[in-house]
Amino acid sequence: MIEQGYNFGYLDENTKRMIRRALLKAVALPGYQVPFGSREMPLPYGWGTGGIQLTASVIGPDDTLKVIDQGADDTTNAVSIRRFFHRVTGVATTERTAEATIIQTRHRVPEATLGEHQILVYQVPMPEPLFRLEPRVAETRRMHALADYGLMHVKLYEDIARHGAVTTSYNYPVMVNQRYLMSPSPIPAFDNPKLDRMPALQLFGAGREKRLYAVPPYTPVRSLDFEDHPFVPVRADAACVICGSRASYLDELIVDDGGTRHFVCSDTDYCASRPPLQEDAA
Amino acid sequence: MITAGFNDPVLDSQRCFRAVLDAMSRPGRIHRLPALPEAPAPLNPAAAAVLLTLVDADTPVWLDQPEAADWLRFHAGCPVAAEPGAVPFALAAGAMPALASLCQGSEEEPHLAATLLVQVAALRAGQGWRLAGPGIEHEHRLEVVGLPADFLAQWAANQARFPRGVDLVLCAGDQLACLPRSVQITEG
Amino acid sequence: MYVAVKGGERAIGNAHAWLDETRRGDPALPELSVQQVEQQLGLAVDRVMAEGSCHDRGLAALAVKQAKGDLIEAAFLLRAYRTTLARFGTSEPVETGAMRIQRRISATYKDLPGGQVLGPTFDYTHRLLDFALAAEREAVPPAAEAEADPTPMPRVTELLAREGLMRREPADTTEPPDLTREPMRFPTSRAGWLQALARGDEGFLLGLGYSTQRGYGNSHPFAGEIRMGEVTVEFTPPELGFAIELGEITVTECQMVNQFAGSKSEPPQFTRGYGLVFGHGERKAMAMALVDRGLRAEELGEPAEAPAQSQEFVLYHCDNVEATGFVEHLKLPHYVDFQSELEKIRTLRKGGGA
């Protein structure tokens, strides 16, 4: 049953049109952060208001929505957002990655390869990849205009000089179509290669920071690295205790006072769709 | 007499938006719009649907022929501008204005560039131009009937201005295809 | 397994039921009515209206009740409601010079036309807990009343300006930006930042304003004038073409008078910092005026090095609905990112550059 008294998708039509216009410009400018008139939502800033506004502007009655947080459909915030959309649109929801036409995510890219008929909507806390190095937005805007990313290269280089490796393990910066430096949102660096030439459209929404951006299908997305220090996606060197996967990204669980660690798949749908306990060849 | 707009303004504009979003995301791919208003001359149905989907009181629109201005004002509530140079949306039912004459955005704010809707005689897939760039796996082919003879030269200049530059929505009958400024076009 | 974050729908439902129960408190006691909140916790209601940027005492009182007295949560509730409202237009600027005064004080003149009016203030109360309030009292005896003084009350800054000692503000006829509809662009106009400060967090502005008094951006302020009372709100419907009166709202205005050394093109003179908030919000209006003056450093050719003089620093961080959301989002699960950090640190400690 759709909530009475609110428009389809909660947002009013003027707001949707404003966001839709911004989305089209974002698609035409892969990786560029488009400022938009982000609205106050009935959920707190920092809890997915950007992703929610994008999903609300895109979604229609024919869609099937999946919402994940940390890769899982049953984390409390994912449940809350999925319930919100069910209330304000009445659309079908699913936990199956393959069945979804829109997937809203926080912090993960699903393990399954996404198709052309799908849209992946990321919730983004800080859209500016340079913000730790230069907090002034007016300055970073200038850097993007000039494609002046020296600050970031110096940071990565200093990491390597000091630690022998890049110390960034999530929210690892990427170059989109060889032009714009982009934050992939705080996904683990393990997920970065999935962004490259993905068949699905990827949309990124930062509500509090009032910016959105996009990566069109099949667009080159390269994680920053150096020839002698190539980018390496990292996962725990272990197998999922439920499905045995040695390929998926794992959550680490402490299961007793002795600190015994178990690992399970972060992507719950991926894990559930595999036959249980078939240990892969290492 | 003002003809009808969308039958269901909320859901029809959502469906049209998805078609435009997919067309902009996959340059050159032709979409048939799923919901159409009763477009008044000289608008074709696809162009009329795109305008109703995207424009409102916040977006002045320039029309090369003024006949549809009342219809647009009535259904979208948008201001109709006299000059094309500063508007976010422009529509050419007749001859396409020079791309360089439209708002290009700035290096710092390239999203402020115009979107130009061009009504063309026909769109055909699988032949004609070869398109490459973001949104295209290997190559898209697109033939457009009814653009000015120097279009490819204008497009090359538009593309060279990236990230500044105009984005195009080509409309024929109830079909459309998009050319975002990021796409490279070569003759087939 | 891992109940804390995999609670799902039932856990959320249970948590909300518990919240409702704790809001009500002991059912043996009478329930607080929204009218009681509105009447008896008026300054809380005023603050929620100001930071929620929506002038509606009833809705603000409801928000205070629903939020169990958490005023930032209440402001958030009001904002989320506000964004769903249709927008009919923009009011005419309110004329605070014509305010029906409840309180008006100046720290710069001992006496001035219209005089000093203390009004309902905590000033000069001794902060001794009043145990008589703990017992439910009989009706409060009415305060002494007098006929309103018909003398017009010119603004102090205007008196100085007439003498040429107060810098005249350049007239700005451009349409002010609307930060609820479009993102702020930097540098922003004074109209833009005053808008952000008017709904900014009282505590944040208080701290920043205080910092300007302690040398972080010297401003040498005097409280030229603080006034609180009712102003008329007018609206011009396009179809009528003339202004009609919508009603009255209570606002607090503060004009700080600050030193200015002068520049090559301007003689030494005073400059002003301005604060205006919904309701009776004197601390907020004063803090806002201090910060406004701080933000004018660049315009007045002063060095702009202190936090209160940085537009981006002040305006990106003064909104408590944004700030509370982002600070509190840290309690959402982050174990995917934390896991990637664990693996990274383990690898680095092994000495293997991954």
PDB file of C-alpha atoms in Angstrom, chain B residues 109 112, chain C residues 181 185:
ATOM      1  CA  GLU B 109      30.932  24.499 -13.792  1.00  0.00           C
ATOM      2  CA  LEU B 112      25.686  24.682 -16.648  1.00  0.00           C
TER       3      LEU B 112
ATOM      4  CA  ARG C 181      16.569  25.072  -3.179  1.00  0.00           C
ATOM      5  CA  ARG C 185      28.324  28.544  -4.090  1.00  0.00           C
TER       6      ARG C 185
END
